[in-house]
Amino acid sequence: MSRQIPYQPLLLRILHSINGFLVIGALVTGFLVYDSYDGRFGGLGLTKENRTLIDIHGTFGFFLFFVILPLFLAYCLIKGKKRLIQLNQIKDLTKQINQPKWWYNVHRFVNTLALVSVSLAAISGKFQSEDWLPNKELNHLAYYVHLLAWLLLLISVLIHGLMVAKVGGIPLIISMYNIKYKPEDSPHLWWGNLKVWLENLRR
Ligand code: HEM
Ligand code: HEM
């Protein structure tokens, strides 16, 4: 039986796609920076020490930290809360294992873990200095936290992909990259909606 393609709000699709692009860019360039300057925990030796790599990585990190992550986080915490794990659902993770509801809860948990990991990576990124690795300073606490965040993020994004495939299959994946939208979801209406939302909040 074929499953229907669900509808995803346009703003979510836009923020999620740009966030995904920047996160994958930061993961790959971050790895290359590590691989060329460090490599103590294993590596591939693909690149040589190169400052441009650090600059490219810093650019991905910059846009993530200052532009997209704050917007994506705000969206997920305010409008997309239902897709993140709620405190009262955490205890359900040990009950009725393997039921569809359980899988959806695990999916929510992994969504949340991906958000926590990307925040940890971006915040610890702000504590890095572009001169540490070229100066062979490899033992800063903030650098270890940044490396750990990379690992956590890689694992959570990989499991996120698996969970999306498990709970919704190909139709759910397509839904996130679909370019059609409903008239009531048009960007022309966003400014008005935001004003109404802020007005309600003030009341
Ligand atoms: C092995 C993995 C990684 C290594 C070795 C690494 C290394 C570095 C270095 C050397 C800097 C300083 C560059 C500069 O200030 O211009 C930096 C900055 C940064 N990194 Fe990473 N990074 C890694 C992974 C990540 C990941 C996965 C993210 C986010 C998803 C990230 C986000 C950032 C951010 C936000 C900055 C600050 C950029 C700025 O505004 O100047 N990093 N990283
Ligand atoms: C690039 C491959 C990716 C694919 C195919 C993908 C796919 C999806 C899909 C289909 C959903 C909707 C799930 C649903 O309706 O239940 C979703 C939601 C979500 N994704 Fe991804 N994703 C990817 C990358 C990422 C990355 C890199 C992050 C963050 C680090 C991320 C964080 C999230 C979060 C937090 C949600 C929930 C949004 C909300 O609260 O409304 N995704 N993803």
PDB file of C-alpha atoms and ligand atoms in Angstrom:
ATOM      1  CA  MET A   1       0.000   0.000   0.000  1.00  0.00           C
ATOM      2  CA  SER A   2       1.456   3.369  -0.931  1.00  0.00           C
ATOM      3  CA  ARG A   3       1.599   6.013   1.774  1.00  0.00           C
ATOM      4  CA  GLN A   4       0.463   9.587   1.101  1.00  0.00           C
ATOM      5  CA  ILE A   5       3.024  12.394   1.048  1.00  0.00           C
ATOM      6  CA  PRO A   6       2.396  14.475   4.209  1.00  0.00           C
ATOM      7  CA  TYR A   7       2.333  18.276   4.059  1.00  0.00           C
ATOM      8  CA  GLN A   8       5.193  20.166   5.700  1.00  0.00           C
ATOM      9  CA  PRO A   9       4.899  23.912   6.397  1.00  0.00           C
ATOM     10  CA  LEU A  10       6.917  25.912   3.846  1.00  0.00           C
ATOM     11  CA  LEU A  11       8.897  27.811   6.478  1.00  0.00           C
ATOM     12  CA  LEU A  12       9.977  24.502   8.051  1.00  0.00           C
ATOM     13  CA  ARG A  13      11.032  23.152   4.652  1.00  0.00           C
ATOM     14  CA  ILE A  14      13.113  26.269   3.910  1.00  0.00           C
ATOM     15  CA  LEU A  15      14.816  26.487   7.318  1.00  0.00           C
ATOM     16  CA  HIS A  16      15.360  22.720   7.560  1.00  0.00           C
ATOM     17  CA  SER A  17      16.960  22.570   4.083  1.00  0.00           C
ATOM     18  CA  ILE A  18      19.346  25.497   4.635  1.00  0.00           C
ATOM     19  CA  ASN A  19      20.178  24.177   8.107  1.00  0.00           C
ATOM     20  CA  GLY A  20      20.809  20.682   6.650  1.00  0.00           C
ATOM     21  CA  PHE A  21      23.099  22.126   3.942  1.00  0.00           C
ATOM     22  CA  LEU A  22      25.125  24.171   6.449  1.00  0.00           C
ATOM     23  CA  VAL A  23      25.315  21.331   9.003  1.00  0.00           C
ATOM     24  CA  ILE A  24      26.580  18.835   6.444  1.00  0.00           C
ATOM     25  CA  GLY A  25      29.037  21.470   5.123  1.00  0.00           C
ATOM     26  CA  ALA A  26      30.305  22.125   8.676  1.00  0.00           C
ATOM     27  CA  LEU A  27      30.580  18.379   9.385  1.00  0.00           C
ATOM     28  CA  VAL A  28      32.621  17.716   6.220  1.00  0.00           C
ATOM     29  CA  THR A  29      34.855  20.821   6.385  1.00  0.00           C
ATOM     30  CA  GLY A  30      35.290  20.339  10.160  1.00  0.00           C
ATOM     31  CA  PHE A  31      36.450  16.786   9.539  1.00  0.00           C
ATOM     32  CA  LEU A  32      38.903  17.980   6.859  1.00  0.00           C
ATOM     33  CA  VAL A  33      40.304  20.594   9.247  1.00  0.00           C
ATOM     34  CA  TYR A  34      40.785  17.879  11.907  1.00  0.00           C
ATOM     35  CA  ASP A  35      42.191  15.453   9.337  1.00  0.00           C
ATOM     36  CA  SER A  36      44.814  17.882   8.065  1.00  0.00           C
ATOM     37  CA  TYR A  37      45.944  19.432  11.366  1.00  0.00           C
ATOM     38  CA  ASP A  38      45.230  16.795  14.026  1.00  0.00           C
ATOM     39  CA  GLY A  39      44.409  13.143  13.230  1.00  0.00           C
ATOM     40  CA  ARG A  40      45.187  11.842  16.753  1.00  0.00           C
ATOM     41  CA  PHE A  41      41.979   9.769  16.822  1.00  0.00           C
ATOM     42  CA  GLY A  42      42.451   8.392  13.313  1.00  0.00           C
ATOM     43  CA  GLY A  43      41.941  10.035   9.974  1.00  0.00           C
ATOM     44  CA  LEU A  44      42.033   9.702   6.222  1.00  0.00           C
ATOM     45  CA  GLY A  45      44.936  12.022   5.352  1.00  0.00           C
ATOM     46  CA  LEU A  46      42.935  13.578   2.506  1.00  0.00           C
ATOM     47  CA  THR A  47      44.224  17.131   2.828  1.00  0.00           C
ATOM     48  CA  LYS A  48      47.367  18.940   3.944  1.00  0.00           C
ATOM     49  CA  GLU A  49      47.486  21.785   6.454  1.00  0.00           C
ATOM     50  CA  ASN A  50      45.666  24.598   4.723  1.00  0.00           C
ATOM     51  CA  ARG A  51      44.324  27.817   6.224  1.00  0.00           C
ATOM     52  CA  THR A  52      41.694  28.148   3.500  1.00  0.00           C
ATOM     53  CA  LEU A  53      40.020  25.018   4.883  1.00  0.00           C
ATOM     54  CA  ILE A  54      39.710  26.681   8.288  1.00  0.00           C
ATOM     55  CA  ASP A  55      38.288  29.807   6.622  1.00  0.00           C
ATOM     56  CA  ILE A  56      35.741  27.788   4.639  1.00  0.00           C
ATOM     57  CA  HIS A  57      34.722  25.919   7.788  1.00  0.00           C
ATOM     58  CA  GLY A  58      34.489  29.215   9.706  1.00  0.00           C
ATOM     59  CA  THR A  59      32.153  30.557   6.994  1.00  0.00           C
ATOM     60  CA  PHE A  60      29.770  27.578   7.298  1.00  0.00           C
ATOM     61  CA  GLY A  61      29.902  27.962  11.078  1.00  0.00           C
ATOM     62  CA  PHE A  62      29.337  31.721  10.905  1.00  0.00           C
ATOM     63  CA  PHE A  63      26.114  31.497   8.873  1.00  0.00           C
ATOM     64  CA  LEU A  64      24.891  28.629  10.993  1.00  0.00           C
ATOM     65  CA  PHE A  65      25.559  30.395  14.294  1.00  0.00           C
ATOM     66  CA  PHE A  66      24.306  33.866  13.413  1.00  0.00           C
ATOM     67  CA  VAL A  67      21.546  33.248  10.894  1.00  0.00           C
ATOM     68  CA  ILE A  68      20.022  29.851  10.347  1.00  0.00           C
ATOM     69  CA  LEU A  69      20.386  28.009  13.645  1.00  0.00           C
ATOM     70  CA  PRO A  70      18.636  30.736  15.727  1.00  0.00           C
ATOM     71  CA  LEU A  71      15.733  30.813  13.225  1.00  0.00           C
ATOM     72  CA  PHE A  72      15.505  27.009  12.947  1.00  0.00           C
ATOM     73  CA  LEU A  73      15.714  26.591  16.735  1.00  0.00           C
ATOM     74  CA  ALA A  74      12.999  29.216  17.242  1.00  0.00           C
ATOM     75  CA  TYR A  75      10.781  27.463  14.694  1.00  0.00           C
ATOM     76  CA  CYS A  76      11.287  24.012  16.250  1.00  0.00           C
ATOM     77  CA  LEU A  77      10.752  25.210  19.822  1.00  0.00           C
ATOM     78  CA  ILE A  78       7.677  27.308  19.056  1.00  0.00           C
ATOM     79  CA  LYS A  79       5.853  25.865  16.027  1.00  0.00           C
ATOM     80  CA  GLY A  80       7.477  22.444  15.684  1.00  0.00           C
ATOM     81  CA  LYS A  81       7.297  21.452  19.362  1.00  0.00           C
ATOM     82  CA  LYS A  82       5.133  18.398  18.601  1.00  0.00           C
ATOM     83  CA  ARG A  83       8.048  16.862  16.699  1.00  0.00           C
ATOM     84  CA  LEU A  84      10.438  17.209  19.620  1.00  0.00           C
ATOM     85  CA  ILE A  85      10.380  14.909  22.663  1.00  0.00           C
ATOM     86  CA  GLN A  86       8.344  16.296  25.582  1.00  0.00           C
ATOM     87  CA  LEU A  87       9.403  15.728  29.190  1.00  0.00           C
ATOM     88  CA  ASN A  88       6.371  13.517  29.901  1.00  0.00           C
ATOM     89  CA  GLN A  89       7.141  11.355  26.836  1.00  0.00           C
ATOM     90  CA  ILE A  90      10.668  10.453  27.945  1.00  0.00           C
ATOM     91  CA  LYS A  91       9.387   7.757  30.337  1.00  0.00           C
ATOM     92  CA  ASP A  92       7.327   6.239  27.459  1.00  0.00           C
ATOM     93  CA  LEU A  93      10.610   5.360  25.722  1.00  0.00           C
ATOM     94  CA  THR A  94      10.862   2.308  27.974  1.00  0.00           C
ATOM     95  CA  LYS A  95       7.229   1.172  27.376  1.00  0.00           C
ATOM     96  CA  GLN A  96       5.502  -0.658  24.498  1.00  0.00           C
ATOM     97  CA  ILE A  97       8.775  -0.998  22.638  1.00  0.00           C
ATOM     98  CA  ASN A  98       8.539  -1.584  18.872  1.00  0.00           C
ATOM     99  CA  GLN A  99       4.951  -0.229  18.619  1.00  0.00           C
ATOM    100  CA  PRO A 100       4.417   2.580  16.001  1.00  0.00           C
ATOM    101  CA  LYS A 101       3.865   5.100  18.815  1.00  0.00           C
ATOM    102  CA  TRP A 102       7.185   4.095  20.387  1.00  0.00           C
ATOM    103  CA  TRP A 103       9.037   4.529  17.087  1.00  0.00           C
ATOM    104  CA  TYR A 104       7.511   7.988  16.695  1.00  0.00           C
ATOM    105  CA  ASN A 105       8.693   8.879  20.200  1.00  0.00           C
ATOM    106  CA  VAL A 106      12.218   7.678  19.363  1.00  0.00           C
ATOM    107  CA  HIS A 107      12.021   9.806  16.191  1.00  0.00           C
ATOM    108  CA  ARG A 108      11.080  12.841  18.338  1.00  0.00           C
ATOM    109  CA  PHE A 109      13.914  12.050  20.721  1.00  0.00           C
ATOM    110  CA  VAL A 110      16.447  11.882  17.867  1.00  0.00           C
ATOM    111  CA  ASN A 111      15.128  15.178  16.369  1.00  0.00           C
ATOM    112  CA  THR A 112      15.769  16.762  19.758  1.00  0.00           C
ATOM    113  CA  LEU A 113      19.209  15.164  20.064  1.00  0.00           C
ATOM    114  CA  ALA A 114      20.160  16.539  16.615  1.00  0.00           C
ATOM    115  CA  LEU A 115      19.145  20.031  17.741  1.00  0.00           C
ATOM    116  CA  VAL A 116      21.097  19.752  21.007  1.00  0.00           C
ATOM    117  CA  SER A 117      24.206  18.448  19.178  1.00  0.00           C
ATOM    118  CA  VAL A 118      24.158  21.162  16.522  1.00  0.00           C
ATOM    119  CA  SER A 119      23.760  23.817  19.236  1.00  0.00           C
ATOM    120  CA  LEU A 120      26.701  22.357  21.182  1.00  0.00           C
ATOM    121  CA  ALA A 121      28.827  22.313  18.004  1.00  0.00           C
ATOM    122  CA  ALA A 122      27.915  25.891  17.086  1.00  0.00           C
ATOM    123  CA  ILE A 123      28.418  27.309  20.596  1.00  0.00           C
ATOM    124  CA  SER A 124      31.733  25.497  21.162  1.00  0.00           C
ATOM    125  CA  GLY A 125      32.731  26.673  17.643  1.00  0.00           C
ATOM    126  CA  LYS A 126      32.497  30.239  18.877  1.00  0.00           C
ATOM    127  CA  PHE A 127      35.164  29.394  21.490  1.00  0.00           C
ATOM    128  CA  GLN A 128      37.698  28.212  18.863  1.00  0.00           C
ATOM    129  CA  SER A 129      40.572  30.299  17.639  1.00  0.00           C
ATOM    130  CA  GLU A 130      41.576  29.998  14.009  1.00  0.00           C
ATOM    131  CA  ASP A 131      45.241  30.055  15.124  1.00  0.00           C
ATOM    132  CA  TRP A 132      45.164  27.078  17.534  1.00  0.00           C
ATOM    133  CA  LEU A 133      45.573  24.269  15.012  1.00  0.00           C
ATOM    134  CA  PRO A 134      48.168  26.032  12.777  1.00  0.00           C
ATOM    135  CA  ASN A 135      50.150  26.769  16.015  1.00  0.00           C
ATOM    136  CA  LYS A 136      49.910  23.065  17.020  1.00  0.00           C
ATOM    137  CA  GLU A 137      47.817  23.929  20.087  1.00  0.00           C
ATOM    138  CA  LEU A 138      45.677  20.784  20.165  1.00  0.00           C
ATOM    139  CA  ASN A 139      44.855  20.497  23.854  1.00  0.00           C
ATOM    140  CA  HIS A 140      42.339  23.258  24.527  1.00  0.00           C
ATOM    141  CA  LEU A 141      39.240  22.094  26.412  1.00  0.00           C
ATOM    142  CA  ALA A 142      36.983  24.014  23.998  1.00  0.00           C
ATOM    143  CA  TYR A 143      38.566  22.148  21.065  1.00  0.00           C
ATOM    144  CA  TYR A 144      37.799  18.751  22.671  1.00  0.00           C
ATOM    145  CA  VAL A 145      34.211  19.854  23.316  1.00  0.00           C
ATOM    146  CA  HIS A 146      33.990  20.927  19.642  1.00  0.00           C
ATOM    147  CA  LEU A 147      35.297  17.524  18.487  1.00  0.00           C
ATOM    148  CA  LEU A 148      32.863  15.688  20.769  1.00  0.00           C
ATOM    149  CA  ALA A 149      29.994  17.800  19.415  1.00  0.00           C
ATOM    150  CA  TRP A 150      31.050  16.796  15.877  1.00  0.00           C
ATOM    151  CA  LEU A 151      30.787  13.096  16.801  1.00  0.00           C
ATOM    152  CA  LEU A 152      27.439  13.523  18.565  1.00  0.00           C
ATOM    153  CA  LEU A 153      26.074  15.506  15.621  1.00  0.00           C
ATOM    154  CA  LEU A 154      27.253  12.957  13.059  1.00  0.00           C
ATOM    155  CA  ILE A 155      25.631  10.105  15.009  1.00  0.00           C
ATOM    156  CA  SER A 156      22.365  11.978  15.603  1.00  0.00           C
ATOM    157  CA  VAL A 157      22.028  13.094  11.971  1.00  0.00           C
ATOM    158  CA  LEU A 158      22.662   9.547  10.712  1.00  0.00           C
ATOM    159  CA  ILE A 159      20.090   8.090  13.115  1.00  0.00           C
ATOM    160  CA  HIS A 160      17.705  10.946  12.203  1.00  0.00           C
ATOM    161  CA  GLY A 161      17.904   9.804   8.565  1.00  0.00           C
ATOM    162  CA  LEU A 162      17.173   6.210   9.591  1.00  0.00           C
ATOM    163  CA  MET A 163      14.276   7.238  11.846  1.00  0.00           C
ATOM    164  CA  VAL A 164      12.684   9.392   9.135  1.00  0.00           C
ATOM    165  CA  ALA A 165      12.907   6.406   6.774  1.00  0.00           C
ATOM    166  CA  LYS A 166      11.461   4.096   9.464  1.00  0.00           C
ATOM    167  CA  VAL A 167       8.475   6.241  10.558  1.00  0.00           C
ATOM    168  CA  GLY A 168       7.487   7.729   7.195  1.00  0.00           C
ATOM    169  CA  GLY A 169       9.579   6.124   4.450  1.00  0.00           C
ATOM    170  CA  ILE A 170      10.229   7.789   1.088  1.00  0.00           C
ATOM    171  CA  PRO A 171       6.976   9.898   1.195  1.00  0.00           C
ATOM    172  CA  LEU A 172       8.172  11.609   4.410  1.00  0.00           C
ATOM    173  CA  ILE A 173      11.603  12.313   2.905  1.00  0.00           C
ATOM    174  CA  ILE A 174       9.999  13.744  -0.268  1.00  0.00           C
ATOM    175  CA  SER A 175       7.658  15.879   1.854  1.00  0.00           C
ATOM    176  CA  MET A 176      10.619  17.800   3.274  1.00  0.00           C
ATOM    177  CA  TYR A 177      12.007  18.674  -0.170  1.00  0.00           C
ATOM    178  CA  ASN A 178       8.699  19.240  -1.990  1.00  0.00           C
ATOM    179  CA  ILE A 179       8.574  22.704  -3.596  1.00  0.00           C
ATOM    180  CA  LYS A 180       4.776  23.077  -3.840  1.00  0.00           C
ATOM    181  CA  TYR A 181       2.872  24.872  -1.098  1.00  0.00           C
ATOM    182  CA  LYS A 182      -0.717  25.692  -0.165  1.00  0.00           C
ATOM    183  CA  PRO A 183      -1.949  29.273  -0.830  1.00  0.00           C
ATOM    184  CA  GLU A 184      -2.495  29.831   2.911  1.00  0.00           C
ATOM    185  CA  ASP A 185       1.199  28.989   3.479  1.00  0.00           C
ATOM    186  CA  SER A 186       2.395  31.686   1.031  1.00  0.00           C
ATOM    187  CA  PRO A 187       5.432  33.787   2.084  1.00  0.00           C
ATOM    188  CA  HIS A 188       3.339  36.909   1.284  1.00  0.00           C
ATOM    189  CA  LEU A 189       1.305  36.166   4.412  1.00  0.00           C
ATOM    190  CA  TRP A 190       4.244  35.566   6.771  1.00  0.00           C
ATOM    191  CA  TRP A 191       4.822  39.185   7.776  1.00  0.00           C
ATOM    192  CA  GLY A 192       1.129  39.645   8.655  1.00  0.00           C
ATOM    193  CA  ASN A 193       1.074  36.335  10.562  1.00  0.00           C
ATOM    194  CA  LEU A 194       4.178  37.324  12.516  1.00  0.00           C
ATOM    195  CA  LYS A 195       2.609  40.661  13.489  1.00  0.00           C
ATOM    196  CA  VAL A 196      -0.579  38.928  14.695  1.00  0.00           C
ATOM    197  CA  TRP A 197       1.491  36.379  16.641  1.00  0.00           C
ATOM    198  CA  LEU A 198       3.590  39.114  18.316  1.00  0.00           C
ATOM    199  CA  GLU A 199       0.429  41.101  19.113  1.00  0.00           C
ATOM    200  CA  ASN A 200      -1.146  38.025  20.786  1.00  0.00           C
ATOM    201  CA  LEU A 201       2.061  37.416  22.701  1.00  0.00           C
ATOM    202  CA  ARG A 202       2.044  41.004  23.991  1.00  0.00           C
ATOM    203  CA  ARG A 203      -1.544  40.586  25.225  1.00  0.00           C
TER     204      ARG A 203
HETATM  205  C1  HEM B   1      36.168  17.654  13.490  1.00  0.00           C
HETATM  206  C2  HEM B   1      35.329  18.617  13.506  1.00  0.00           C
HETATM  207  C3  HEM B   1      35.616  20.093  13.598  1.00  0.00           C
HETATM  208  C4  HEM B   1      36.805  20.789  13.701  1.00  0.00           C
HETATM  209  C5  HEM B   1      38.232  20.256  13.736  1.00  0.00           C
HETATM  210  C6  HEM B   1      36.478  22.182  13.770  1.00  0.00           C
HETATM  211  C7  HEM B   1      37.389  23.231  13.866  1.00  0.00           C
HETATM  212  C8  HEM B   1      37.075  24.561  13.957  1.00  0.00           C
HETATM  213  C9  HEM B   1      38.036  25.644  13.976  1.00  0.00           C
HETATM  214  C10 HEM B   1      39.551  25.481  13.881  1.00  0.00           C
HETATM  215  C11 HEM B   1      37.357  26.798  14.077  1.00  0.00           C
HETATM  216  C12 HEM B   1      37.933  28.230  14.130  1.00  0.00           C
HETATM  217  C13 HEM B   1      37.754  28.851  12.768  1.00  0.00           C
HETATM  218  C14 HEM B   1      37.480  30.309  12.771  1.00  0.00           C
HETATM  219  O1  HEM B   1      37.282  30.897  13.837  1.00  0.00           O
HETATM  220  O2  HEM B   1      37.396  30.899  11.659  1.00  0.00           O
HETATM  221  C15 HEM B   1      35.935  26.464  14.121  1.00  0.00           C
HETATM  222  C16 HEM B   1      34.928  27.391  14.212  1.00  0.00           C
HETATM  223  C17 HEM B   1      33.592  27.080  14.211  1.00  0.00           C
HETATM  224  N1  HEM B   1      33.033  25.828  14.015  1.00  0.00           N
HETATM  225 FE1  HEM B   1      34.040  24.081  13.870  1.00  0.00          FE
HETATM  226  N2  HEM B   1      35.085  22.328  13.722  1.00  0.00           N
HETATM  227  C18 HEM B   1      34.543  21.063  13.600  1.00  0.00           C
HETATM  228  C19 HEM B   1      33.172  20.774  13.466  1.00  0.00           C
HETATM  229  C20 HEM B   1      32.143  21.702  13.511  1.00  0.00           C
HETATM  230  C21 HEM B   1      30.740  21.436  13.356  1.00  0.00           C
HETATM  231  C22 HEM B   1      30.139  20.042  13.096  1.00  0.00           C
HETATM  232  C23 HEM B   1      30.059  22.626  13.484  1.00  0.00           C
HETATM  233  C24 HEM B   1      28.591  22.936  13.429  1.00  0.00           C
HETATM  234  C25 HEM B   1      27.669  22.166  13.017  1.00  0.00           C
HETATM  235  C26 HEM B   1      31.037  23.649  13.717  1.00  0.00           C
HETATM  236  C27 HEM B   1      30.734  24.981  13.917  1.00  0.00           C
HETATM  237  C28 HEM B   1      31.663  25.982  14.084  1.00  0.00           C
HETATM  238  C29 HEM B   1      31.314  27.377  14.334  1.00  0.00           C
HETATM  239  C30 HEM B   1      29.910  27.951  14.537  1.00  0.00           C
HETATM  240  C31 HEM B   1      32.519  28.077  14.403  1.00  0.00           C
HETATM  241  C32 HEM B   1      32.720  29.581  14.653  1.00  0.00           C
HETATM  242  C33 HEM B   1      32.751  30.311  13.336  1.00  0.00           C
HETATM  243  C34 HEM B   1      32.841  31.816  13.526  1.00  0.00           C
HETATM  244  O3  HEM B   1      31.782  32.446  13.683  1.00  0.00           O
HETATM  245  O4  HEM B   1      33.957  32.348  13.503  1.00  0.00           O
HETATM  246  N3  HEM B   1      32.298  23.058  13.709  1.00  0.00           N
HETATM  247  N4  HEM B   1      35.802  25.094  14.041  1.00  0.00           N
HETATM  248  C1  HEM B   2      19.998  15.929   5.148  1.00  0.00           C
HETATM  249  C2  HEM B   2      19.248  14.957   5.501  1.00  0.00           C
HETATM  250  C3  HEM B   2      17.965  15.150   6.286  1.00  0.00           C
HETATM  251  C4  HEM B   2      16.744  14.601   5.963  1.00  0.00           C
HETATM  252  C5  HEM B   2      16.415  13.703   4.775  1.00  0.00           C
HETATM  253  C6  HEM B   2      15.813  15.018   6.970  1.00  0.00           C
HETATM  254  C7  HEM B   2      14.464  14.729   6.988  1.00  0.00           C
HETATM  255  C8  HEM B   2      13.535  15.198   7.900  1.00  0.00           C
HETATM  256  C9  HEM B   2      12.106  14.977   7.820  1.00  0.00           C
HETATM  257  C10 HEM B   2      11.404  14.187   6.729  1.00  0.00           C
HETATM  258  C11 HEM B   2      11.537  15.601   8.886  1.00  0.00           C
HETATM  259  C12 HEM B   2      10.032  15.658   9.220  1.00  0.00           C
HETATM  260  C13 HEM B   2       9.714  14.592  10.204  1.00  0.00           C
HETATM  261  C14 HEM B   2       8.245  14.532  10.565  1.00  0.00           C
HETATM  262  O1  HEM B   2       7.407  15.176   9.936  1.00  0.00           O
HETATM  263  O2  HEM B   2       7.978  13.788  11.525  1.00  0.00           O
HETATM  264  C15 HEM B   2      12.597  16.206   9.655  1.00  0.00           C
HETATM  265  C16 HEM B   2      12.412  16.932  10.809  1.00  0.00           C
HETATM  266  C17 HEM B   2      13.420  17.454  11.568  1.00  0.00           C
HETATM  267  N1  HEM B   2      14.766  17.448  11.232  1.00  0.00           N
HETATM  268 FE1  HEM B   2      15.619  16.626   9.587  1.00  0.00          FE
HETATM  269  N2  HEM B   2      16.473  15.786   7.907  1.00  0.00           N
HETATM  270  C18 HEM B   2      17.790  15.911   7.508  1.00  0.00           C
HETATM  271  C19 HEM B   2      18.774  16.636   8.171  1.00  0.00           C
HETATM  272  C20 HEM B   2      18.625  17.248   9.420  1.00  0.00           C
HETATM  273  C21 HEM B   2      19.665  17.908  10.150  1.00  0.00           C
HETATM  274  C22 HEM B   2      21.114  18.057   9.678  1.00  0.00           C
HETATM  275  C23 HEM B   2      19.112  18.358  11.326  1.00  0.00           C
HETATM  276  C24 HEM B   2      19.724  19.090  12.492  1.00  0.00           C
HETATM  277  C25 HEM B   2      20.899  19.021  12.892  1.00  0.00           C
HETATM  278  C26 HEM B   2      17.714  17.994  11.310  1.00  0.00           C
HETATM  279  C27 HEM B   2      16.826  18.254  12.334  1.00  0.00           C
HETATM  280  C28 HEM B   2      15.466  18.047  12.273  1.00  0.00           C
HETATM  281  C29 HEM B   2      14.529  18.460  13.306  1.00  0.00           C
HETATM  282  C30 HEM B   2      14.892  19.157  14.630  1.00  0.00           C
HETATM  283  C31 HEM B   2      13.239  18.110  12.860  1.00  0.00           C
HETATM  284  C32 HEM B   2      11.911  18.394  13.581  1.00  0.00           C
HETATM  285  C33 HEM B   2      11.424  19.764  13.116  1.00  0.00           C
HETATM  286  C34 HEM B   2      10.259  20.317  13.930  1.00  0.00           C
HETATM  287  O3  HEM B   2      10.379  20.470  15.165  1.00  0.00           O
HETATM  288  O4  HEM B   2       9.235  20.646  13.320  1.00  0.00           O
HETATM  289  N3  HEM B   2      17.440  17.323  10.124  1.00  0.00           N
HETATM  290  N4  HEM B   2      13.822  15.945   9.038  1.00  0.00           N
END
